Amino acid sequence: VNELEAIARITRRSASPLLGDDCAILRPRPGEDLLVTTDLLLEGVHFEPGKLSARDCGWRALARGLSDIAAMGGAARWCFVSLALPEWADARWLDGFYDGLLALARAHRVQLAGGDLSRTATFACDIVVLGAVPRGKALRRDGGRSGDLICVSGSLGRAAARGYRDRPEPRLALGKLLRSRLKATACLDLSDGLALDLHRLATASGLAAELDASLPIFPGASLDQALHGGEDYELLFTVAPSCKLPATLAGLPLTAIGFLRPGAPGSLLLCGQPLAPHGWDPFQATKRGRKHTGKPL
Ligand SMILES: [Mg+2]
């Protein structure tokens, strides 16, 4: 397949009116802030081609960006997808990649707005997702206050326990309700593991975090997987202690797992014991191998 054919196939599949010019023309609505997030999906770092179907690969590429928009309490609107394709990625594989990506895009009313294509030795995907949130209302990592409850959606360690094979479901509906209904004070998505992501939230908020024994561990997952396994894509958030936490929201169970308190910013305690902020780190992974990170290369 040559570049013109490839672009024609993608344009046909997406049926997006935003493709075809040198630039996409996007118009945010009045009273909104734009959210922009970017992610790499690389062969050999984030996946092995033999172990992930083309459709799952396309789904995952977009899911990671949508999860970031969910974490900010926003609605996803547009995506830009740039691919560098190796020899093994033929026309059929490319079709499958876009089928997976566009199925998730349609489910969340996200339009493919542009991208680029090139050849390379190993597969690389660079995806940009744009979303929107009412002006000044985005959920950030630095809004946690002393005494706030630390909460999480769904269960922890699911992706690690299942070998990172599942299609992640971005929690967009939940993110909006955390912002509008629960008035969450801080939020991020669990991409790299509870310990590392909570460390980030606590550091940004200038507080320490204390976890109790109430972690919602996925059945079959170990405590280590629940704490340090990445790619769960649940939302980790804080609410004021006066907030009445519903048992479920947007169809997902919510669990209070601890609280923020004064202390060394970013330091973590689990049942009174110090907890190291280990998690998925591509720089550590290349040096130390998969064992330390809990995530397969
Ligand atoms: Mg994130």
mmCIF file of C-alpha atoms and ligand atoms in Angstrom:
data_model
loop_
_atom_site.group_PDB
_atom_site.id
_atom_site.type_symbol
_atom_site.label_atom_id
_atom_site.label_comp_id
_atom_site.label_asym_id
_atom_site.label_seq_id
_atom_site.Cartn_x
_atom_site.Cartn_y
_atom_site.Cartn_z
ATOM 1 C CA VAL A 1 0.000 0.000 0.000
ATOM 2 C CA ASN A 2 1.379 3.428 -0.898
ATOM 3 C CA GLU A 3 0.785 6.630 1.050
ATOM 4 C CA LEU A 4 -2.071 7.907 -1.118
ATOM 5 C CA GLU A 5 -3.899 4.563 -0.882
ATOM 6 C CA ALA A 6 -3.306 4.388 2.847
ATOM 7 C CA ILE A 7 -4.710 7.890 3.384
ATOM 8 C CA ALA A 8 -7.712 7.082 1.179
ATOM 9 C CA ARG A 9 -8.418 3.934 3.261
ATOM 10 C CA ILE A 10 -8.206 5.874 6.537
ATOM 11 C CA THR A 11 -10.380 8.730 5.244
ATOM 12 C CA ARG A 12 -13.033 6.260 4.005
ATOM 13 C CA ARG A 13 -13.089 4.408 7.313
ATOM 14 C CA SER A 14 -13.311 7.491 9.506
ATOM 15 C CA ALA A 15 -15.829 9.419 7.340
ATOM 16 C CA SER A 16 -14.459 12.510 9.120
ATOM 17 C CA PRO A 17 -15.266 15.879 7.513
ATOM 18 C CA LEU A 18 -12.186 17.344 9.214
ATOM 19 C CA LEU A 19 -9.700 15.478 6.989
ATOM 20 C CA GLY A 20 -8.528 16.692 3.588
ATOM 21 C CA ASP A 21 -7.027 20.161 4.180
ATOM 22 C CA ASP A 22 -3.554 21.178 5.296
ATOM 23 C CA CYS A 23 -4.894 21.904 8.782
ATOM 24 C CA ALA A 24 -7.955 20.867 10.738
ATOM 25 C CA ILE A 25 -10.210 23.808 11.645
ATOM 26 C CA LEU A 26 -11.457 23.342 15.208
ATOM 27 C CA ARG A 27 -13.815 25.616 17.077
ATOM 28 C CA PRO A 28 -14.154 25.293 20.870
ATOM 29 C CA ARG A 29 -17.463 26.425 22.344
ATOM 30 C CA PRO A 30 -17.685 29.688 24.315
ATOM 31 C CA GLY A 31 -16.901 29.318 28.013
ATOM 32 C CA GLU A 32 -14.671 26.258 27.584
ATOM 33 C CA ASP A 33 -11.023 25.485 28.205
ATOM 34 C CA LEU A 34 -9.311 23.181 25.711
ATOM 35 C CA LEU A 35 -7.556 20.064 27.054
ATOM 36 C CA VAL A 36 -4.662 18.632 25.045
ATOM 37 C CA THR A 37 -2.809 15.387 25.734
ATOM 38 C CA THR A 38 -0.241 13.437 23.737
ATOM 39 C CA ASP A 39 0.915 9.801 23.952
ATOM 40 C CA LEU A 40 3.386 7.498 22.262
ATOM 41 C CA LEU A 41 2.655 3.828 21.545
ATOM 42 C CA LEU A 42 5.916 2.128 20.561
ATOM 43 C CA GLU A 43 6.685 -1.391 19.375
ATOM 44 C CA GLY A 44 9.041 -3.077 21.840
ATOM 45 C CA VAL A 45 8.308 -0.582 24.632
ATOM 46 C CA HIS A 46 4.508 -0.551 24.996
ATOM 47 C CA PHE A 47 3.608 -3.705 23.072
ATOM 48 C CA GLU A 48 4.916 -6.638 21.028
ATOM 49 C CA PRO A 49 3.126 -6.925 17.683
ATOM 50 C CA GLY A 50 2.684 -10.700 17.912
ATOM 51 C CA LYS A 51 0.902 -10.378 21.266
ATOM 52 C CA LEU A 52 -1.578 -7.598 20.443
ATOM 53 C CA SER A 53 -4.031 -7.611 17.530
ATOM 54 C CA ALA A 54 -4.155 -4.633 15.174
ATOM 55 C CA ARG A 55 -7.602 -3.698 16.515
ATOM 56 C CA ASP A 56 -6.487 -3.861 20.141
ATOM 57 C CA CYS A 57 -3.436 -1.788 19.251
ATOM 58 C CA GLY A 58 -5.610 0.960 17.694
ATOM 59 C CA TRP A 59 -8.051 0.856 20.612
ATOM 60 C CA ARG A 60 -5.230 1.131 23.148
ATOM 61 C CA ALA A 61 -3.526 4.022 21.322
ATOM 62 C CA LEU A 62 -6.675 6.154 21.705
ATOM 63 C CA ALA A 63 -7.775 4.820 25.105
ATOM 64 C CA ARG A 64 -4.659 6.182 26.795
ATOM 65 C CA GLY A 65 -5.389 9.729 25.599
ATOM 66 C CA LEU A 66 -9.109 9.517 26.398
ATOM 67 C CA SER A 67 -8.257 8.375 29.913
ATOM 68 C CA ASP A 68 -6.198 11.557 30.402
ATOM 69 C CA ILE A 69 -9.177 13.690 29.278
ATOM 70 C CA ALA A 70 -11.406 11.723 31.705
ATOM 71 C CA ALA A 71 -8.959 12.449 34.542
ATOM 72 C CA MET A 72 -9.401 16.196 33.932
ATOM 73 C CA GLY A 73 -13.212 15.907 34.063
ATOM 74 C CA GLY A 74 -13.502 16.812 30.369
ATOM 75 C CA ALA A 75 -15.299 15.658 27.223
ATOM 76 C CA ALA A 76 -13.103 14.290 24.423
ATOM 77 C CA ARG A 77 -13.669 15.914 21.005
ATOM 78 C CA TRP A 78 -10.849 15.388 18.481
ATOM 79 C CA CYS A 79 -7.808 13.190 17.900
ATOM 80 C CA PHE A 80 -4.725 13.376 15.666
ATOM 81 C CA VAL A 81 -2.951 10.120 14.850
ATOM 82 C CA SER A 82 0.553 9.937 13.377
ATOM 83 C CA LEU A 83 1.920 6.513 12.458
ATOM 84 C CA ALA A 84 5.393 5.331 11.478
ATOM 85 C CA LEU A 85 4.869 1.907 9.892
ATOM 86 C CA PRO A 86 7.394 -0.954 9.576
ATOM 87 C CA GLU A 87 7.347 -3.634 6.840
ATOM 88 C CA TRP A 88 5.118 -6.027 8.821
ATOM 89 C CA ALA A 89 2.277 -3.497 9.065
ATOM 90 C CA ASP A 90 0.456 -4.220 5.785
ATOM 91 C CA ALA A 91 -2.830 -2.754 4.493
ATOM 92 C CA ARG A 92 -4.877 -5.332 6.431
ATOM 93 C CA TRP A 93 -3.100 -4.497 9.674
ATOM 94 C CA LEU A 94 -3.606 -0.772 9.056
ATOM 95 C CA ASP A 95 -7.350 -1.366 8.476
ATOM 96 C CA GLY A 96 -7.554 -3.313 11.736
ATOM 97 C CA PHE A 97 -5.689 -0.600 13.656
ATOM 98 C CA TYR A 98 -8.144 2.070 12.485
ATOM 99 C CA ASP A 99 -11.165 -0.206 13.041
ATOM 100 C CA GLY A 100 -10.139 -0.548 16.707
ATOM 101 C CA LEU A 101 -9.309 3.130 17.114
ATOM 102 C CA LEU A 102 -12.461 4.378 15.370
ATOM 103 C CA ALA A 103 -14.762 2.004 17.307
ATOM 104 C CA LEU A 104 -13.612 3.650 20.554
ATOM 105 C CA ALA A 105 -13.709 7.127 18.956
ATOM 106 C CA ARG A 106 -17.342 6.664 17.884
ATOM 107 C CA ALA A 107 -18.358 5.381 21.315
ATOM 108 C CA HIS A 108 -17.148 8.668 22.813
ATOM 109 C CA ARG A 109 -18.017 11.009 19.875
ATOM 110 C CA VAL A 110 -14.399 11.788 19.111
ATOM 111 C CA GLN A 111 -13.553 12.906 15.561
ATOM 112 C CA LEU A 112 -10.343 11.940 13.760
ATOM 113 C CA ALA A 113 -9.044 15.395 12.800
ATOM 114 C CA GLY A 114 -5.677 14.672 11.190
ATOM 115 C CA GLY A 115 -2.335 12.921 11.357
ATOM 116 C CA ASP A 116 0.722 11.860 9.428
ATOM 117 C CA LEU A 117 2.087 8.621 7.925
ATOM 118 C CA SER A 118 5.609 7.434 7.338
ATOM 119 C CA ARG A 119 7.810 4.328 7.043
ATOM 120 C CA THR A 120 10.197 3.156 9.737
ATOM 121 C CA ALA A 121 11.969 0.080 11.152
ATOM 122 C CA THR A 122 9.684 -0.436 14.190
ATOM 123 C CA PHE A 123 6.062 0.677 14.690
ATOM 124 C CA ALA A 124 5.456 4.025 16.372
ATOM 125 C CA CYS A 125 2.174 5.822 16.994
ATOM 126 C CA ASP A 126 1.941 9.378 18.268
ATOM 127 C CA ILE A 127 -1.580 10.366 19.219
ATOM 128 C CA VAL A 128 -2.898 13.769 20.282
ATOM 129 C CA VAL A 129 -6.349 14.014 21.884
ATOM 130 C CA LEU A 130 -8.176 17.294 22.394
ATOM 131 C CA GLY A 131 -11.044 17.722 24.809
ATOM 132 C CA ALA A 132 -12.992 20.479 26.491
ATOM 133 C CA VAL A 133 -14.069 21.385 30.008
ATOM 134 C CA PRO A 134 -16.032 24.363 31.431
ATOM 135 C CA ARG A 135 -13.575 27.254 31.864
ATOM 136 C CA GLY A 136 -11.530 27.028 35.061
ATOM 137 C CA LYS A 137 -13.190 23.761 36.147
ATOM 138 C CA ALA A 138 -10.664 21.124 35.008
ATOM 139 C CA LEU A 139 -9.690 18.572 37.675
ATOM 140 C CA ARG A 140 -6.005 18.927 38.444
ATOM 141 C CA ARG A 141 -3.465 17.015 40.521
ATOM 142 C CA ASP A 142 -2.592 19.887 42.838
ATOM 143 C CA GLY A 143 -5.988 20.589 44.406
ATOM 144 C CA GLY A 144 -5.856 18.022 47.241
ATOM 145 C CA ARG A 145 -6.217 19.454 50.771
ATOM 146 C CA SER A 146 -5.237 18.042 54.157
ATOM 147 C CA GLY A 147 -7.951 15.655 55.373
ATOM 148 C CA ASP A 148 -9.363 14.977 51.876
ATOM 149 C CA LEU A 149 -10.408 11.384 51.255
ATOM 150 C CA ILE A 150 -8.370 9.464 48.649
ATOM 151 C CA CYS A 151 -10.720 7.438 46.449
ATOM 152 C CA VAL A 152 -10.480 5.126 43.472
ATOM 153 C CA SER A 153 -12.945 3.785 40.888
ATOM 154 C CA GLY A 154 -13.247 0.106 39.914
ATOM 155 C CA SER A 155 -10.587 -2.344 41.058
ATOM 156 C CA LEU A 156 -6.798 -2.323 41.207
ATOM 157 C CA GLY A 157 -4.315 -4.679 39.547
ATOM 158 C CA ARG A 158 -6.751 -5.953 36.931
ATOM 159 C CA ALA A 159 -4.513 -5.261 33.916
ATOM 160 C CA ALA A 160 -1.441 -6.810 35.580
ATOM 161 C CA ALA A 161 -3.382 -9.887 36.748
ATOM 162 C CA ARG A 162 -4.770 -10.423 33.231
ATOM 163 C CA GLY A 163 -1.425 -9.963 31.454
ATOM 164 C CA TYR A 164 -2.170 -6.476 30.001
ATOM 165 C CA ARG A 165 -4.388 -8.008 27.323
ATOM 166 C CA ASP A 166 -7.694 -6.241 28.055
ATOM 167 C CA ARG A 167 -9.060 -3.282 26.154
ATOM 168 C CA PRO A 168 -8.954 -0.390 28.635
ATOM 169 C CA GLU A 169 -12.236 1.550 29.010
ATOM 170 C CA PRO A 170 -11.610 5.264 29.543
ATOM 171 C CA ARG A 171 -13.737 6.579 32.435
ATOM 172 C CA LEU A 172 -15.061 9.687 30.664
ATOM 173 C CA ALA A 173 -18.600 9.641 32.114
ATOM 174 C CA LEU A 174 -17.197 9.163 35.617
ATOM 175 C CA GLY A 175 -14.664 11.991 35.233
ATOM 176 C CA LYS A 176 -17.414 14.465 34.354
ATOM 177 C CA LEU A 177 -19.479 13.452 37.399
ATOM 178 C CA LEU A 178 -16.469 13.642 39.730
ATOM 179 C CA ARG A 179 -16.096 17.255 38.585
ATOM 180 C CA SER A 180 -19.747 18.339 38.492
ATOM 181 C CA ARG A 181 -21.382 16.255 41.233
ATOM 182 C CA LEU A 182 -18.728 15.234 43.789
ATOM 183 C CA LYS A 183 -16.634 18.412 43.344
ATOM 184 C CA ALA A 184 -13.446 16.312 43.434
ATOM 185 C CA THR A 185 -10.483 18.390 44.612
ATOM 186 C CA ALA A 186 -7.807 16.516 42.606
ATOM 187 C CA CYS A 187 -7.779 13.679 40.060
ATOM 188 C CA LEU A 188 -5.545 11.672 37.743
ATOM 189 C CA ASP A 189 -5.870 8.403 35.850
ATOM 190 C CA LEU A 190 -4.142 5.229 37.026
ATOM 191 C CA SER A 191 -1.829 4.581 34.091
ATOM 192 C CA ASP A 192 1.366 3.674 35.932
ATOM 193 C CA GLY A 193 0.171 2.034 39.170
ATOM 194 C CA LEU A 194 -1.517 3.274 42.373
ATOM 195 C CA ALA A 195 1.702 3.915 44.332
ATOM 196 C CA LEU A 196 3.404 5.993 41.627
ATOM 197 C CA ASP A 197 0.255 7.878 40.565
ATOM 198 C CA LEU A 198 -0.770 8.657 44.167
ATOM 199 C CA HIS A 199 2.805 9.861 44.784
ATOM 200 C CA ARG A 200 2.292 12.278 41.857
ATOM 201 C CA LEU A 201 -1.032 13.569 43.191
ATOM 202 C CA ALA A 202 0.314 13.987 46.741
ATOM 203 C CA THR A 203 3.500 15.689 45.515
ATOM 204 C CA ALA A 204 1.508 18.152 43.387
ATOM 205 C CA SER A 205 -0.802 18.875 46.347
ATOM 206 C CA GLY A 206 2.191 19.328 48.728
ATOM 207 C CA LEU A 207 0.919 16.649 51.130
ATOM 208 C CA ALA A 208 1.586 13.101 52.346
ATOM 209 C CA ALA A 209 -0.853 10.255 51.654
ATOM 210 C CA GLU A 210 -1.957 7.527 54.031
ATOM 211 C CA LEU A 211 -3.619 4.361 52.702
ATOM 212 C CA ASP A 212 -5.577 1.851 54.790
ATOM 213 C CA ALA A 213 -6.400 -1.823 54.211
ATOM 214 C CA SER A 214 -9.517 -1.118 52.111
ATOM 215 C CA LEU A 215 -7.906 -1.373 48.639
ATOM 216 C CA PRO A 216 -10.379 -2.795 46.069
ATOM 217 C CA ILE A 217 -8.008 -5.450 44.718
ATOM 218 C CA PHE A 218 -9.127 -7.192 41.509
ATOM 219 C CA PRO A 219 -9.957 -10.863 42.246
ATOM 220 C CA GLY A 220 -6.832 -12.869 41.443
ATOM 221 C CA ALA A 221 -4.467 -9.876 41.555
ATOM 222 C CA SER A 222 -1.694 -9.726 44.143
ATOM 223 C CA LEU A 223 -1.189 -6.762 46.492
ATOM 224 C CA ASP A 224 1.966 -5.972 44.520
ATOM 225 C CA GLN A 225 -0.022 -5.862 41.255
ATOM 226 C CA ALA A 226 -2.685 -3.667 42.864
ATOM 227 C CA LEU A 227 -0.078 -1.208 44.145
ATOM 228 C CA HIS A 228 2.460 -1.175 41.321
ATOM 229 C CA GLY A 229 0.858 -2.686 38.178
ATOM 230 C CA GLY A 230 0.028 -0.100 35.522
ATOM 231 C CA GLU A 231 -2.668 0.313 32.865
ATOM 232 C CA ASP A 232 -5.735 -0.033 35.076
ATOM 233 C CA TYR A 233 -6.995 3.319 33.717
ATOM 234 C CA GLU A 234 -9.280 3.799 36.706
ATOM 235 C CA LEU A 235 -9.558 7.286 38.220
ATOM 236 C CA LEU A 236 -7.726 8.207 41.439
ATOM 237 C CA PHE A 237 -9.261 11.288 43.053
ATOM 238 C CA THR A 238 -9.684 13.205 46.293
ATOM 239 C CA VAL A 239 -12.859 14.696 47.793
ATOM 240 C CA ALA A 240 -13.533 16.861 50.839
ATOM 241 C CA PRO A 241 -14.027 14.793 54.042
ATOM 242 C CA SER A 242 -17.624 16.077 54.193
ATOM 243 C CA CYS A 243 -18.416 14.531 50.771
ATOM 244 C CA LYS A 244 -20.895 11.676 50.892
ATOM 245 C CA LEU A 245 -19.203 9.174 48.575
ATOM 246 C CA PRO A 246 -21.785 7.141 46.620
ATOM 247 C CA ALA A 247 -21.166 3.362 46.428
ATOM 248 C CA THR A 248 -21.239 3.604 42.630
ATOM 249 C CA LEU A 249 -21.083 6.391 40.064
ATOM 250 C CA ALA A 250 -21.420 6.055 36.276
ATOM 251 C CA GLY A 251 -21.783 2.312 36.869
ATOM 252 C CA LEU A 252 -18.446 2.002 38.669
ATOM 253 C CA PRO A 253 -17.834 1.168 42.324
ATOM 254 C CA LEU A 254 -16.060 3.903 44.286
ATOM 255 C CA THR A 255 -13.870 3.120 47.291
ATOM 256 C CA ALA A 256 -12.278 5.471 49.850
ATOM 257 C CA ILE A 257 -8.779 4.074 50.440
ATOM 258 C CA GLY A 258 -7.132 6.678 52.670
ATOM 259 C CA PHE A 259 -6.594 10.389 53.197
ATOM 260 C CA LEU A 260 -4.167 13.253 52.600
ATOM 261 C CA ARG A 261 -2.353 14.766 55.557
ATOM 262 C CA PRO A 262 0.516 17.155 56.304
ATOM 263 C CA GLY A 263 3.940 15.526 55.794
ATOM 264 C CA ALA A 264 6.785 15.216 53.314
ATOM 265 C CA PRO A 265 5.106 15.955 49.956
ATOM 266 C CA GLY A 266 4.513 12.743 48.015
ATOM 267 C CA SER A 267 5.415 10.371 50.850
ATOM 268 C CA LEU A 268 3.151 7.326 51.143
ATOM 269 C CA LEU A 269 2.095 5.112 54.044
ATOM 270 C CA LEU A 270 0.198 1.823 53.702
ATOM 271 C CA CYS A 271 -1.289 0.590 56.996
ATOM 272 C CA GLY A 272 1.361 2.632 58.829
ATOM 273 C CA GLN A 273 4.332 1.319 56.791
ATOM 274 C CA PRO A 274 6.272 3.410 54.242
ATOM 275 C CA LEU A 275 5.300 2.551 50.650
ATOM 276 C CA ALA A 276 7.784 3.087 47.784
ATOM 277 C CA PRO A 277 6.366 4.939 44.764
ATOM 278 C CA HIS A 278 7.313 2.174 42.309
ATOM 279 C CA GLY A 279 5.370 1.760 39.089
ATOM 280 C CA TRP A 280 5.627 1.687 35.316
ATOM 281 C CA ASP A 281 8.594 3.766 34.151
ATOM 282 C CA PRO A 282 9.871 3.198 30.590
ATOM 283 C CA PHE A 283 13.314 4.530 31.530
ATOM 284 C CA GLN A 284 13.598 2.107 34.487
ATOM 285 C CA ALA A 285 12.097 -0.698 32.396
ATOM 286 C CA THR A 286 14.856 -0.590 29.783
ATOM 287 C CA LYS A 287 17.526 -0.677 32.486
ATOM 288 C CA ARG A 288 16.047 -3.068 35.032
ATOM 289 C CA GLY A 289 13.766 -5.298 33.010
ATOM 290 C CA ARG A 290 10.179 -6.223 33.581
ATOM 291 C CA LYS A 291 10.463 -7.637 37.090
ATOM 292 C CA HIS A 292 10.932 -4.348 38.884
ATOM 293 C CA THR A 293 8.145 -2.510 37.065
ATOM 294 C CA GLY A 294 5.591 -5.315 37.260
ATOM 295 C CA LYS A 295 4.779 -4.708 33.605
ATOM 296 C CA PRO A 296 5.864 -6.811 30.615
ATOM 297 C CA LEU A 297 7.822 -5.137 27.857
HETATM 298 MG MG MG B 1 -2.636 10.459 32.871
#
